[in-house]
Every structure is written in C-alpha cells, then in structure tokens.
mmCIF file of C-alpha atoms (C1' of nucleotides) in Angstrom:
data_model
loop_
_atom_site.group_PDB
_atom_site.id
_atom_site.type_symbol
_atom_site.label_atom_id
_atom_site.label_comp_id
_atom_site.label_asym_id
_atom_site.label_seq_id
_atom_site.Cartn_x
_atom_site.Cartn_y
_atom_site.Cartn_z
ATOM 1 C CA MET A 1 -11.813 13.105 -24.125
ATOM 2 C CA ARG A 2 -13.448 9.871 -25.111
ATOM 3 C CA VAL A 3 -12.433 6.891 -23.023
ATOM 4 C CA THR A 4 -12.195 3.902 -25.136
ATOM 5 C CA PRO A 5 -12.678 0.416 -23.724
ATOM 6 C CA VAL A 6 -8.999 -0.125 -23.710
ATOM 7 C CA MET A 7 -8.347 3.003 -21.968
ATOM 8 C CA GLU A 8 -11.013 1.964 -19.321
ATOM 9 C CA LYS A 9 -9.429 -1.247 -18.730
ATOM 10 C CA PHE A 10 -5.971 0.190 -18.161
ATOM 11 C CA ILE A 11 -7.459 3.070 -15.917
ATOM 12 C CA LEU A 12 -9.458 0.753 -13.735
ATOM 13 C CA HIS A 13 -6.557 -1.707 -13.203
ATOM 14 C CA TRP A 14 -4.234 1.205 -12.455
ATOM 15 C CA GLY A 15 -6.766 2.344 -9.859
ATOM 16 C CA GLU A 16 -6.970 -1.075 -8.403
ATOM 17 C CA MET A 17 -3.173 -1.422 -8.116
ATOM 18 C CA GLY A 18 -2.935 1.977 -6.449
ATOM 19 C CA SER A 19 -5.160 1.053 -3.742
ATOM 20 C CA ARG A 20 -3.178 -2.180 -3.010
ATOM 21 C CA TRP A 21 -0.086 0.108 -2.768
ATOM 22 C CA GLY A 22 -1.597 2.545 -0.353
ATOM 23 C CA VAL A 23 -2.617 5.105 -2.955
ATOM 24 C CA ASN A 24 -6.268 5.915 -3.196
ATOM 25 C CA ARG A 25 -8.113 4.825 -6.171
ATOM 26 C CA SER A 26 -9.086 8.120 -7.569
ATOM 27 C CA VAL A 27 -5.619 9.402 -7.455
ATOM 28 C CA ALA A 28 -4.390 6.397 -9.454
ATOM 29 C CA GLN A 29 -7.033 6.482 -11.955
ATOM 30 C CA ILE A 30 -6.735 10.145 -12.727
ATOM 31 C CA HIS A 31 -2.878 9.425 -12.998
ATOM 32 C CA ALA A 32 -3.696 6.620 -15.393
ATOM 33 C CA LEU A 33 -5.895 8.838 -17.557
ATOM 34 C CA LEU A 34 -3.525 11.721 -17.836
ATOM 35 C CA TYR A 35 -0.757 9.293 -18.702
ATOM 36 C CA LEU A 36 -2.773 7.749 -21.465
ATOM 37 C CA ALA A 37 -4.151 11.105 -22.773
ATOM 38 C CA ALA A 38 -0.855 12.438 -23.603
ATOM 39 C CA ARG A 39 -2.269 15.859 -23.567
ATOM 40 C CA PRO A 40 -3.190 18.413 -20.946
ATOM 41 C CA MET A 41 -6.509 18.127 -19.630
ATOM 42 C CA PRO A 42 -8.540 20.600 -17.392
ATOM 43 C CA ALA A 43 -9.992 19.321 -14.157
ATOM 44 C CA GLU A 44 -13.570 19.462 -15.303
ATOM 45 C CA GLU A 45 -12.907 17.131 -18.227
ATOM 46 C CA ILE A 46 -11.104 14.518 -15.997
ATOM 47 C CA SER A 47 -14.233 14.773 -13.659
ATOM 48 C CA GLU A 48 -16.377 14.033 -16.650
ATOM 49 C CA ALA A 49 -14.268 11.366 -18.229
ATOM 50 C CA LEU A 50 -14.056 9.255 -15.041
ATOM 51 C CA ALA A 51 -17.620 10.184 -13.549
ATOM 52 C CA VAL A 52 -15.979 11.419 -10.243
ATOM 53 C CA ALA A 53 -16.895 14.462 -8.208
ATOM 54 C CA ARG A 54 -15.162 17.622 -9.117
ATOM 55 C CA SER A 55 -13.809 18.071 -5.437
ATOM 56 C CA ASN A 56 -12.420 14.697 -5.652
ATOM 57 C CA VAL A 57 -10.562 15.472 -8.795
ATOM 58 C CA SER A 58 -9.174 18.546 -7.183
ATOM 59 C CA ASN A 59 -7.779 16.741 -4.178
ATOM 60 C CA SER A 60 -6.440 13.996 -6.248
ATOM 61 C CA LEU A 61 -4.563 16.406 -8.540
ATOM 62 C CA LYS A 62 -2.963 18.073 -5.597
ATOM 63 C CA GLU A 63 -1.694 14.616 -4.466
ATOM 64 C CA LEU A 64 -0.384 13.872 -7.843
ATOM 65 C CA GLN A 65 1.502 17.055 -7.853
ATOM 66 C CA ALA A 66 2.931 16.413 -4.331
ATOM 67 C CA TYR A 67 4.326 13.159 -6.069
ATOM 68 C CA ARG A 68 5.532 15.357 -8.896
ATOM 69 C CA LEU A 69 3.843 13.207 -11.434
ATOM 70 C CA ILE A 70 1.907 15.673 -13.202
ATOM 71 C CA SER A 71 2.338 19.173 -14.062
ATOM 72 C CA VAL A 72 0.084 22.326 -14.630
ATOM 73 C CA THR A 73 0.243 24.068 -18.019
ATOM 74 C CA HIS A 74 -2.058 26.923 -19.303
ATOM 75 C CA VAL A 75 -3.557 27.385 -22.740
ATOM 76 C CA LYS A 76 -3.675 30.706 -24.189
ATOM 77 C CA GLY A 77 -7.077 32.374 -23.731
ATOM 78 C CA ASP A 78 -8.324 29.747 -21.332
ATOM 79 C CA ARG A 79 -8.327 30.558 -17.526
ATOM 80 C CA ARG A 80 -8.540 26.841 -16.394
ATOM 81 C CA ASP A 81 -5.506 24.839 -15.206
ATOM 82 C CA HIS A 82 -4.640 22.039 -17.489
ATOM 83 C CA PHE A 83 -2.872 18.785 -16.142
ATOM 84 C CA SER A 84 -0.531 16.697 -18.033
ATOM 85 C CA ALA A 85 1.329 13.558 -16.644
ATOM 86 C CA GLU A 86 5.026 12.570 -16.817
ATOM 87 C CA ALA A 87 5.474 10.416 -19.807
ATOM 88 C CA ASP A 88 8.716 8.429 -19.038
ATOM 89 C CA PRO A 89 8.016 5.207 -16.974
ATOM 90 C CA TRP A 90 11.428 5.397 -15.396
ATOM 91 C CA GLU A 91 10.770 8.963 -14.253
ATOM 92 C CA ILE A 92 7.501 7.931 -12.887
ATOM 93 C CA MET A 93 8.927 5.048 -10.924
ATOM 94 C CA LEU A 94 11.794 7.189 -9.616
ATOM 95 C CA ARG A 95 9.461 10.041 -8.429
ATOM 96 C CA ILE A 96 7.083 7.728 -6.602
ATOM 97 C CA ALA A 97 10.060 6.019 -4.926
ATOM 98 C CA GLU A 98 11.380 9.414 -3.983
ATOM 99 C CA GLU A 99 8.250 10.578 -2.254
ATOM 100 C CA ARG A 100 7.510 7.124 -0.646
ATOM 101 C CA LYS A 101 10.979 7.159 0.768
ATOM 102 C CA ARG A 102 10.387 10.687 2.217
ATOM 103 C CA ARG A 103 7.054 9.763 3.703
ATOM 104 C CA GLU A 104 7.689 6.266 4.983
ATOM 105 C CA ILE A 105 11.273 5.086 4.975
ATOM 106 C CA ASP A 106 12.907 8.242 6.485
ATOM 107 C CA PRO A 107 10.374 8.297 9.353
ATOM 108 C CA ALA A 108 10.885 4.517 9.865
ATOM 109 C CA LEU A 109 14.796 4.998 10.031
ATOM 110 C CA SER A 110 14.416 7.779 12.757
ATOM 111 C CA MET A 111 12.017 5.560 14.611
ATOM 112 C CA LEU A 112 14.565 2.755 14.475
ATOM 113 C CA ARG A 113 17.488 4.977 15.693
ATOM 114 C CA ASP A 114 15.316 5.899 18.676
ATOM 115 C CA CYS A 115 14.472 2.448 19.247
ATOM 116 C CA VAL A 116 18.159 1.255 19.144
ATOM 117 C CA MET A 117 19.109 4.165 21.551
ATOM 118 C CA GLU A 118 16.435 3.521 24.030
ATOM 119 C CA ALA A 119 17.217 -0.291 23.888
ATOM 120 C CA GLU A 120 20.793 0.396 24.764
ATOM 121 C CA GLU A 121 19.808 2.657 27.601
ATOM 122 C CA ALA A 122 17.254 0.238 29.094
ATOM 123 C CA GLU A 123 19.395 -2.386 30.793
ATOM 124 C CA ASP A 124 16.680 -4.966 31.081
ATOM 125 C CA THR A 125 16.173 -5.154 27.365
ATOM 126 C CA ASP A 126 16.399 -8.735 25.896
ATOM 127 C CA PRO A 127 19.696 -8.954 23.903
ATOM 128 C CA ALA A 128 17.952 -10.586 21.025
ATOM 129 C CA VAL A 129 15.630 -7.539 20.685
ATOM 130 C CA ARG A 130 18.623 -5.121 20.750
ATOM 131 C CA GLU A 131 20.255 -7.339 17.961
ATOM 132 C CA ARG A 132 17.299 -7.464 15.779
ATOM 133 C CA LEU A 133 16.543 -3.717 16.017
ATOM 134 C CA THR A 134 20.091 -3.038 15.036
ATOM 135 C CA ALA A 135 20.115 -5.490 12.173
ATOM 136 C CA MET A 136 16.964 -3.873 10.764
ATOM 137 C CA LEU A 137 18.327 -0.447 11.056
ATOM 138 C CA SER A 138 21.650 -1.390 9.420
ATOM 139 C CA PHE A 139 19.811 -2.893 6.647
ATOM 140 C CA LEU A 140 17.573 0.001 5.875
ATOM 141 C CA ASP A 141 20.540 2.360 6.297
ATOM 142 C CA GLU A 142 22.448 0.421 3.787
ATOM 143 C CA LEU A 143 19.572 0.289 1.337
ATOM 144 C CA THR A 144 18.745 3.831 1.472
ATOM 145 C CA GLY A 145 22.411 4.736 1.007
ATOM 146 C CA TRP A 146 22.499 2.558 -2.060
ATOM 147 C CA TYR A 147 19.201 4.243 -3.378
ATOM 148 C CA GLU A 148 20.673 7.657 -2.783
ATOM 149 C CA GLN A 149 23.435 7.012 -4.924
ATOM 150 C CA VAL A 150 21.733 5.016 -7.723
ATOM 151 C CA ARG A 151 18.980 7.410 -8.154
ATOM 152 C CA ARG A 152 21.431 10.159 -9.314
ATOM 153 C CA LEU A 153 22.902 8.142 -11.981
ATOM 154 C CA PRO A 154 22.177 9.099 -15.528
ATOM 155 C CA ARG A 155 19.181 7.617 -17.105
ATOM 156 C CA ALA A 156 21.342 5.835 -19.598
ATOM 157 C CA THR A 157 23.354 4.282 -16.977
ATOM 158 C CA LEU A 158 20.377 2.969 -15.066
ATOM 159 C CA VAL A 159 19.004 1.543 -18.289
ATOM 160 C CA ALA A 160 22.202 -0.208 -18.972
ATOM 161 C CA ILE A 161 22.428 -1.714 -15.442
ATOM 162 C CA VAL A 162 18.960 -3.080 -15.751
ATOM 163 C CA ARG A 163 19.784 -4.522 -19.285
ATOM 164 C CA LEU A 164 22.899 -6.211 -17.759
ATOM 165 C CA GLY A 165 20.453 -8.029 -15.361
ATOM 166 C CA GLY A 166 22.304 -10.697 -13.196
ATOM 167 C CA LYS A 167 25.542 -10.140 -14.999
ATOM 168 C CA VAL A 168 26.343 -7.371 -12.559
ATOM 169 C CA GLY A 169 27.175 -10.029 -10.212
ATOM 170 C CA SER A 170 30.205 -11.243 -12.237
ATOM 171 C CA LEU A 171 31.415 -7.710 -12.595
ATOM 172 C CA VAL A 172 31.265 -6.815 -8.878
ATOM 173 C CA ARG A 173 33.108 -10.058 -7.922
ATOM 174 C CA ARG A 174 36.281 -8.640 -9.454
ATOM 175 C CA MET B 1 6.320 -12.350 26.583
ATOM 176 C CA ARG B 2 6.599 -9.094 28.222
ATOM 177 C CA VAL B 3 6.450 -6.289 25.627
ATOM 178 C CA THR B 4 8.752 -3.604 26.770
ATOM 179 C CA PRO B 5 8.233 0.130 25.723
ATOM 180 C CA VAL B 6 10.838 -0.116 23.096
ATOM 181 C CA MET B 7 9.293 -3.115 21.619
ATOM 182 C CA GLU B 8 5.865 -1.531 21.644
ATOM 183 C CA LYS B 9 7.114 1.522 19.889
ATOM 184 C CA PHE B 10 8.688 -0.787 17.023
ATOM 185 C CA ILE B 11 5.658 -2.849 16.887
ATOM 186 C CA LEU B 12 3.161 0.110 16.563
ATOM 187 C CA HIS B 13 5.240 1.855 13.919
ATOM 188 C CA TRP B 14 5.760 -1.373 11.998
ATOM 189 C CA GLY B 15 1.965 -1.730 11.921
ATOM 190 C CA GLU B 16 1.629 1.760 10.809
ATOM 191 C CA MET B 17 4.060 1.230 7.892
ATOM 192 C CA GLY B 18 2.312 -2.066 7.030
ATOM 193 C CA SER B 19 -1.109 -0.180 6.512
ATOM 194 C CA ARG B 20 0.597 2.490 4.144
ATOM 195 C CA TRP B 21 2.013 -0.323 2.134
ATOM 196 C CA GLY B 22 -1.328 -2.199 1.654
ATOM 197 C CA VAL B 23 -0.725 -4.790 4.458
ATOM 198 C CA ASN B 24 -3.092 -4.765 7.093
ATOM 199 C CA ARG B 25 -2.070 -3.485 10.601
ATOM 200 C CA SER B 26 -2.430 -6.582 12.750
ATOM 201 C CA VAL B 27 -0.483 -8.727 10.243
ATOM 202 C CA ALA B 28 2.330 -6.228 10.277
ATOM 203 C CA GLN B 29 2.327 -5.857 14.195
ATOM 204 C CA ILE B 30 2.409 -9.674 14.560
ATOM 205 C CA HIS B 31 5.185 -9.780 12.230
ATOM 206 C CA ALA B 32 7.164 -7.218 14.235
ATOM 207 C CA LEU B 33 6.541 -9.008 17.401
ATOM 208 C CA LEU B 34 7.699 -12.313 16.244
ATOM 209 C CA TYR B 35 10.792 -10.608 14.527
ATOM 210 C CA LEU B 36 11.725 -9.122 17.862
ATOM 211 C CA ALA B 37 10.825 -12.030 19.967
ATOM 212 C CA ALA B 38 13.365 -14.211 18.329
ATOM 213 C CA ARG B 39 11.735 -17.370 19.632
ATOM 214 C CA PRO B 40 8.696 -19.435 18.511
ATOM 215 C CA MET B 41 5.337 -18.164 20.071
ATOM 216 C CA PRO B 42 1.962 -19.790 20.201
ATOM 217 C CA ALA B 43 -0.887 -17.841 18.899
ATOM 218 C CA GLU B 44 -2.535 -17.521 22.231
ATOM 219 C CA GLU B 45 0.597 -15.675 23.556
ATOM 220 C CA ILE B 46 0.641 -13.402 20.485
ATOM 221 C CA SER B 47 -3.199 -12.571 21.031
ATOM 222 C CA GLU B 48 -2.349 -11.670 24.670
ATOM 223 C CA ALA B 49 0.791 -9.614 24.013
ATOM 224 C CA LEU B 50 -0.860 -7.423 21.496
ATOM 225 C CA ALA B 51 -4.310 -7.516 22.931
ATOM 226 C CA VAL B 52 -6.043 -8.520 19.684
ATOM 227 C CA ALA B 53 -8.658 -11.238 19.197
ATOM 228 C CA ARG B 54 -7.377 -14.772 18.795
ATOM 229 C CA SER B 55 -9.321 -15.107 15.526
ATOM 230 C CA ASN B 56 -7.470 -12.098 14.060
ATOM 231 C CA VAL B 57 -4.238 -13.600 15.118
ATOM 232 C CA SER B 58 -5.206 -16.859 13.253
ATOM 233 C CA ASN B 59 -5.940 -14.920 10.017
ATOM 234 C CA SER B 60 -2.787 -12.699 10.260
ATOM 235 C CA LEU B 61 -0.548 -15.661 10.715
ATOM 236 C CA LYS B 62 -1.968 -17.297 7.730
ATOM 237 C CA GLU B 63 -1.194 -14.184 5.626
ATOM 238 C CA LEU B 64 2.326 -14.051 7.101
ATOM 239 C CA GLN B 65 2.797 -17.787 6.006
ATOM 240 C CA ALA B 66 1.641 -16.868 2.693
ATOM 241 C CA TYR B 67 4.532 -14.347 2.461
ATOM 242 C CA ARG B 68 6.892 -16.974 3.785
ATOM 243 C CA LEU B 69 7.786 -14.557 6.684
ATOM 244 C CA ILE B 70 7.241 -16.812 9.509
ATOM 245 C CA SER B 71 7.338 -20.539 9.977
ATOM 246 C CA VAL B 72 5.656 -23.046 12.159
ATOM 247 C CA THR B 73 7.500 -25.113 14.839
ATOM 248 C CA HIS B 74 6.471 -27.590 17.397
ATOM 249 C CA VAL B 75 7.533 -28.106 20.858
ATOM 250 C CA LYS B 76 7.658 -31.640 22.326
ATOM 251 C CA GLY B 77 4.730 -32.268 24.502
ATOM 252 C CA ASP B 78 2.931 -29.163 23.375
ATOM 253 C CA ARG B 79 0.117 -29.591 20.739
ATOM 254 C CA ARG B 80 0.112 -25.949 20.038
ATOM 255 C CA ASP B 81 1.587 -24.436 16.905
ATOM 256 C CA HIS B 82 4.514 -22.115 17.550
ATOM 257 C CA PHE B 83 5.472 -19.325 15.102
ATOM 258 C CA SER B 84 8.757 -17.609 14.341
ATOM 259 C CA ALA B 85 9.846 -14.945 11.964
ATOM 260 C CA GLU B 86 12.560 -14.961 9.461
ATOM 261 C CA ALA B 87 15.557 -13.170 11.075
ATOM 262 C CA ASP B 88 17.304 -11.811 8.148
ATOM 263 C CA PRO B 89 16.175 -8.441 6.822
ATOM 264 C CA TRP B 90 17.534 -9.228 3.327
ATOM 265 C CA GLU B 91 15.481 -12.426 3.274
ATOM 266 C CA ILE B 92 12.459 -10.483 4.645
ATOM 267 C CA MET B 93 12.682 -8.015 1.906
ATOM 268 C CA LEU B 94 13.126 -10.427 -0.918
ATOM 269 C CA ARG B 95 10.194 -12.654 0.365
ATOM 270 C CA ILE B 96 7.808 -9.593 0.396
ATOM 271 C CA ALA B 97 9.052 -8.407 -3.037
ATOM 272 C CA GLU B 98 8.519 -12.045 -4.359
ATOM 273 C CA GLU B 99 4.950 -12.204 -3.251
ATOM 274 C CA ARG B 100 4.012 -8.784 -4.145
ATOM 275 C CA LYS B 101 5.241 -9.305 -7.581
ATOM 276 C CA ARG B 102 3.313 -12.325 -7.774
ATOM 277 C CA ARG B 103 0.303 -10.735 -6.570
ATOM 278 C CA GLU B 104 0.345 -7.312 -8.266
ATOM 279 C CA ILE B 105 3.054 -7.073 -10.759
ATOM 280 C CA ASP B 106 2.346 -10.168 -12.682
ATOM 281 C CA PRO B 107 -1.308 -9.476 -13.145
ATOM 282 C CA ALA B 108 -0.499 -5.854 -14.164
ATOM 283 C CA LEU B 109 1.745 -7.260 -16.806
ATOM 284 C CA SER B 110 -0.795 -9.595 -18.224
ATOM 285 C CA MET B 111 -3.372 -6.697 -18.097
ATOM 286 C CA LEU B 112 -1.018 -4.540 -19.942
ATOM 287 C CA ARG B 113 -0.313 -7.152 -22.584
ATOM 288 C CA ASP B 114 -4.003 -7.530 -23.104
ATOM 289 C CA CYS B 115 -4.338 -3.671 -23.523
ATOM 290 C CA VAL B 116 -1.426 -3.465 -26.116
ATOM 291 C CA MET B 117 -3.130 -6.408 -28.082
ATOM 292 C CA GLU B 118 -6.667 -4.754 -28.055
ATOM 293 C CA ALA B 119 -5.125 -1.375 -28.795
ATOM 294 C CA GLU B 120 -3.542 -2.608 -31.991
ATOM 295 C CA GLU B 121 -6.697 -4.468 -33.036
ATOM 296 C CA ALA B 122 -8.945 -1.507 -32.592
ATOM 297 C CA GLU B 123 -8.035 0.764 -35.303
ATOM 298 C CA ASP B 124 -9.769 3.887 -33.816
ATOM 299 C CA THR B 125 -7.130 3.885 -31.027
ATOM 300 C CA ASP B 126 -5.317 7.123 -30.546
ATOM 301 C CA PRO B 127 -1.680 6.558 -31.452
ATOM 302 C CA ALA B 128 -0.591 8.201 -28.282
ATOM 303 C CA VAL B 129 -2.425 5.702 -26.191
ATOM 304 C CA ARG B 130 -1.012 2.741 -28.001
ATOM 305 C CA GLU B 131 2.512 4.165 -27.466
ATOM 306 C CA ARG B 132 2.236 4.975 -23.893
ATOM 307 C CA LEU B 133 0.602 1.379 -23.233
ATOM 308 C CA THR B 134 3.592 -0.113 -25.014
ATOM 309 C CA ALA B 135 6.128 2.119 -23.114
ATOM 310 C CA MET B 136 4.729 0.947 -19.773
ATOM 311 C CA LEU B 137 4.769 -2.647 -20.667
ATOM 312 C CA SER B 138 8.289 -2.527 -21.895
ATOM 313 C CA PHE B 139 9.421 -0.786 -18.929
ATOM 314 C CA LEU B 140 7.722 -3.329 -16.573
ATOM 315 C CA ASP B 141 9.046 -6.184 -18.441
ATOM 316 C CA GLU B 142 12.491 -4.996 -18.243
ATOM 317 C CA LEU B 143 12.302 -4.227 -14.713
ATOM 318 C CA THR B 144 10.923 -7.737 -13.820
ATOM 319 C CA GLY B 145 13.416 -9.339 -16.027
ATOM 320 C CA TRP B 146 16.190 -7.606 -14.001
ATOM 321 C CA TYR B 147 14.487 -8.496 -10.785
ATOM 322 C CA GLU B 148 14.210 -12.092 -11.845
ATOM 323 C CA GLN B 149 17.886 -12.343 -12.250
ATOM 324 C CA VAL B 150 19.170 -10.165 -9.392
ATOM 325 C CA ARG B 151 16.942 -12.058 -6.897
ATOM 326 C CA ARG B 152 18.919 -15.262 -7.482
ATOM 327 C CA LEU B 153 22.265 -13.888 -6.972
ATOM 328 C CA PRO B 154 24.041 -15.126 -3.852
ATOM 329 C CA ARG B 155 23.422 -13.073 -0.960
ATOM 330 C CA ALA B 156 27.034 -12.053 -0.710
ATOM 331 C CA THR B 157 27.049 -10.668 -4.164
ATOM 332 C CA LEU B 158 23.899 -8.760 -3.509
ATOM 333 C CA VAL B 159 25.433 -7.121 -0.479
ATOM 334 C CA ALA B 160 28.476 -6.244 -2.403
ATOM 335 C CA ILE B 161 26.447 -4.574 -5.072
ATOM 336 C CA VAL B 162 24.680 -2.387 -2.578
ATOM 337 C CA ARG B 163 27.876 -1.544 -0.849
ATOM 338 C CA LEU B 164 29.304 -0.314 -4.111
ATOM 339 C CA GLY B 165 26.363 2.068 -4.369
ATOM 340 C CA GLY B 166 26.682 4.506 -7.375
ATOM 341 C CA LYS B 167 30.056 3.008 -8.349
ATOM 342 C CA VAL B 168 28.169 0.313 -10.312
ATOM 343 C CA GLY B 169 27.734 3.117 -12.939
ATOM 344 C CA SER B 170 31.432 3.319 -13.765
ATOM 345 C CA LEU B 171 31.715 -0.353 -13.893
ATOM 346 C CA VAL B 172 28.967 -0.890 -16.291
ATOM 347 C CA ARG B 173 30.043 1.914 -18.520
ATOM 348 C CA ARG B 174 33.015 -0.161 -19.683
ATOM 349 C "C1'" DC C 1 -16.182 47.265 -8.395
ATOM 350 C "C1'" DT C 2 -19.021 43.611 -10.050
ATOM 351 C "C1'" DG C 3 -20.186 39.519 -12.201
ATOM 352 C "C1'" DT C 4 -18.583 35.019 -13.680
ATOM 353 C "C1'" DT C 5 -16.051 31.008 -13.879
ATOM 354 C "C1'" DA C 6 -12.566 28.096 -11.793
ATOM 355 C "C1'" DT C 7 -10.757 25.976 -7.926
ATOM 356 C "C1'" DT C 8 -10.424 24.519 -3.092
ATOM 357 C "C1'" DT C 9 -12.283 23.703 1.494
ATOM 358 C "C1'" DC C 10 -15.654 21.892 4.321
ATOM 359 C "C1'" DT C 11 -19.227 18.393 5.854
ATOM 360 C "C1'" DG C 12 -22.016 14.687 5.814
ATOM 361 C "C1'" DT C 13 -22.887 10.070 3.684
ATOM 362 C "C1'" DT C 14 -21.410 5.856 1.813
ATOM 363 C "C1'" DG C 15 -18.761 2.003 1.306
ATOM 364 C "C1'" DT C 16 -15.167 -0.711 2.682
ATOM 365 C "C1'" DT C 17 -12.044 -3.054 5.574
ATOM 366 C "C1'" DA C 18 -10.424 -4.637 10.069
ATOM 367 C "C1'" DC C 19 -11.781 -6.824 13.867
ATOM 368 C "C1'" DA C 20 -14.024 -9.049 17.823
ATOM 369 C "C1'" DG C 21 -16.563 -12.611 19.583
ATOM 370 C "C1'" DA C 22 -19.241 -16.739 18.551
ATOM 371 C "C1'" DA C 23 -19.815 -20.992 16.350
ATOM 372 C "C1'" DT C 24 -17.691 -24.771 14.192
ATOM 373 C "C1'" DT C 25 -14.219 -27.738 13.038
ATOM 374 C "C1'" DT C 26 -9.961 -30.237 13.613
ATOM 375 C "C1'" DG C 27 -7.072 -33.250 15.808
ATOM 376 C "C1'" DG C 28 -4.896 -35.530 19.356
ATOM 377 C "C1'" DA C 29 -5.077 -38.098 24.115
ATOM 378 C "C1'" DG C 30 -7.092 -41.367 26.838
ATOM 379 C "C1'" DC D 1 -15.669 -43.337 20.866
ATOM 380 C "C1'" DT D 2 -15.476 -39.341 23.952
ATOM 381 C "C1'" DC D 3 -13.450 -35.452 25.689
ATOM 382 C "C1'" DC D 4 -11.038 -31.374 25.481
ATOM 383 C "C1'" DA D 5 -7.923 -27.871 23.713
ATOM 384 C "C1'" DA D 6 -6.362 -25.509 19.542
ATOM 385 C "C1'" DA D 7 -7.376 -23.602 15.452
ATOM 386 C "C1'" DT D 8 -10.294 -21.959 11.888
ATOM 387 C "C1'" DT D 9 -14.361 -19.912 9.867
ATOM 388 C "C1'" DC D 10 -18.351 -17.142 10.146
ATOM 389 C "C1'" DT D 11 -20.953 -12.923 11.204
ATOM 390 C "C1'" DG D 12 -22.099 -8.586 12.861
ATOM 391 C "C1'" DT D 13 -20.128 -4.274 14.375
ATOM 392 C "C1'" DA D 14 -17.088 -0.284 14.465
ATOM 393 C "C1'" DA D 15 -13.715 2.499 12.575
ATOM 394 C "C1'" DC D 16 -11.987 4.571 8.940
ATOM 395 C "C1'" DA D 17 -11.182 6.337 4.320
ATOM 396 C "C1'" DA D 18 -13.214 7.808 -0.004
ATOM 397 C "C1'" DC D 19 -16.241 10.498 -1.872
ATOM 398 C "C1'" DA D 20 -20.232 13.755 -3.529
ATOM 399 C "C1'" DG D 21 -22.319 17.804 -3.044
ATOM 400 C "C1'" DA D 22 -22.521 22.318 -0.964
ATOM 401 C "C1'" DA D 23 -20.353 26.481 0.476
ATOM 402 C "C1'" DA D 24 -16.582 29.294 0.344
ATOM 403 C "C1'" DT D 25 -12.699 31.385 -1.750
ATOM 404 C "C1'" DA D 26 -9.796 33.030 -5.608
ATOM 405 C "C1'" DA D 27 -8.733 34.573 -10.131
ATOM 406 C "C1'" DC D 28 -9.762 37.379 -13.719
ATOM 407 C "C1'" DA D 29 -12.661 39.999 -17.417
ATOM 408 C "C1'" DG D 30 -15.214 43.813 -18.290
#
DNA sequence: CTGTTATTTCTGTTGTTACAGAATTTGGAG
DNA sequence: CTCCAAATTCTGTAACAACAGAAATAACAG
C-alpha cells in the first residue's frame, strides 16, 4: 500500500488525536491507515506502510479488535490474517463510546456508589462532601441511562435527531 | 482541609480517570479536591492536602482555569488567591466539552478540510481514500453542528431531553 | 513429523511527560 | 524604596508508557 502525502497527513493527525484521548499513537495511526485503505491489509504490510515494528502492530491490532473497530478476514490461499476497519463514522463513534464507557464510566460509577455509601456511614463527613458526591453520582447515572437508550435507536433515527439540532428543544417542551 | 478517607478515594479515582482522558493526574486531583471542598482554598493548602509540590499546584490551577472549571476569589485581608470549583456537574461537563472541542475537534476539522481539498487536487488519489476522508469530515461537521446548537439550550431543556431517553426517537419520527 | 511462515509474548531501551525543588518575578504593605 | 509573602517559571530527575528486536509459540503445508 502506497501511503500518499494526504494519507500521511491524516494518519499522523489521527495518531496525534489518539494520544490526547488516552489511546496510544500507534493504535490510532493503524486505525487511520485501515480506515483509509478500505481493503483488508495483513499485519506485515501495515508494519511497512507506517514503519513501526511488527510486534507493535500485533499489539495495536489486538487493541483495535477490543474496541471492535477492525475485523479479521482471510484471503483464499493466504495464511495471513487480513485486517479491515469499520467504514461508517457513526459506527466508529458508537463503538469507541461503548468501550470507553465500559472501561472508564462504569468503574467510576461503582466507585461513586461506594463513596456515597461510605459517606453516609461515616458521621463526621462534611455535609457538603456528601452532597457533591451524590450530585455527581446522580448526574453520571442519568447520563449513562440516556446513553444506554439512545445508542439502541436505529441509525436513521439517530441521524434525524442530529439533523434536528437545537430544535429538539421545542419538541421536548410540549 | 482534612482529607477524609472517602474524599481521598474520590480524589484518587478522579485523578486516575483524568489520566485516561488525556488530562494529567494532578490537574484532575486538584479539581476533585476543590469540587468536594465546596469552599475556596488557597494554593498552599491544596499543596498540603494532596502532598504535591506548590509549583505543580500552580500549573494545574492555571490549566483548570483554562477549562473554566475553577474560579479565583479573594478573602478580605488575605493577599492569597483562593480557588473554588464549579459545583454543577452539567456545567462541568459542558465546559470540559467546550474546551476539548476547541483544542481537538476544531483542529481535526480543519485538518480534514485540508485533506479533502488536497485529495481532490491530487489526481492519483485512490477514490476510496477520497470517499472516506469526505465521509469522516461530513460526520464530524454534522456532529459539531448539533453540539453547537444543543449546548445553547436552557439547562432545563437539556435535563428534560436526557430524562426522555430513547423516547426522543418517537418524537422525532413524526 | 518436519520445515516454514505468521503471530504473539517477552525484555530491554528510548522517549516523553509529570513532577519536585530552586530560582525568579510579582505585587502589596509599610 | 524596601521588605516580605505569594505566585510563577525554570530545570533536572524520576516514573512511566511506547516501542523495537529477540525469542517463543502457533498454524499449517508437504
């Protein structure tokens, strides 16, 4: 796969973004490459295209599979695994959201529940502390509840909502 | 400020979360402390409470101010700056979103626009590449457009929408 | 079973970022 | 202007994560 200057620009920036969002650079770069390539690529080829170690590619591919952003395919008469990326940006976003929720929001919620409980038990707890812990818990609870429902809506509905923009406001107010 | 075990638990976890989201640990910890404390604290006291270097606190406070998550107040007869955190979780989330959009999404959008332009000019560009770049650009464009409108809705409307959950789907379909 | 190629795991190195402590600057009081 | 406390900036260090390359394992053909 020949990496053209435009592709390189996109791949490098995507990698940069990744590291600002807590995903490591190689993972994000490989994702970008596969997204653009739009055809299954074997690990070796990815390694060459981006000039990163083969082992690094292997680990990164595993991470991308954990996010369900890429899938493995096979080519007849070729023993190698070929990897291709999810093409739909909506799907990409939702899958990332799903995995991050699982890894970060869920643990945060359970931590908050613990904190609120412990704060109620410990009588010397400052009421302000208790109140703020509870406020944060309710907020996150509410938000994840919303997310759980919205993510299941059909794609077309999701698109329609986004297209509506701020006008949902007036709809809701009725 | 006495940091009780519950507070410590919250602060440490918040710091941990921060680092997974591309915010450094001290910044997130200080934010957590100020959020819980619910009263203005001078930098020195923060430094003691969390056992981090005074200089570190200074830098972190600046970062938190950039996010507009904390504000400076003054106490009569006290030269020191006192810092207090935004209390409303909604506001906290929106301000973080705002700043991250500015720092990361906006540059990504402008990069994508460049890429799409360049891809159109360069005739040897693979059509698949061109198509995927465009798809990603449209998606992000649409999403930020939606965000720009939604963030301006009155808080009550926002809360109402979240409470509705998946039911917005049926509203929209009409 | 054996040899070959693909893939993963392991290990040491490198590079980056967070951070403490020192040095400097700011700013207000007297 | 001088002094002193507060705040910031600077600099070297330490901790950590990313990564390359080597070693090991797995998958398969013949």
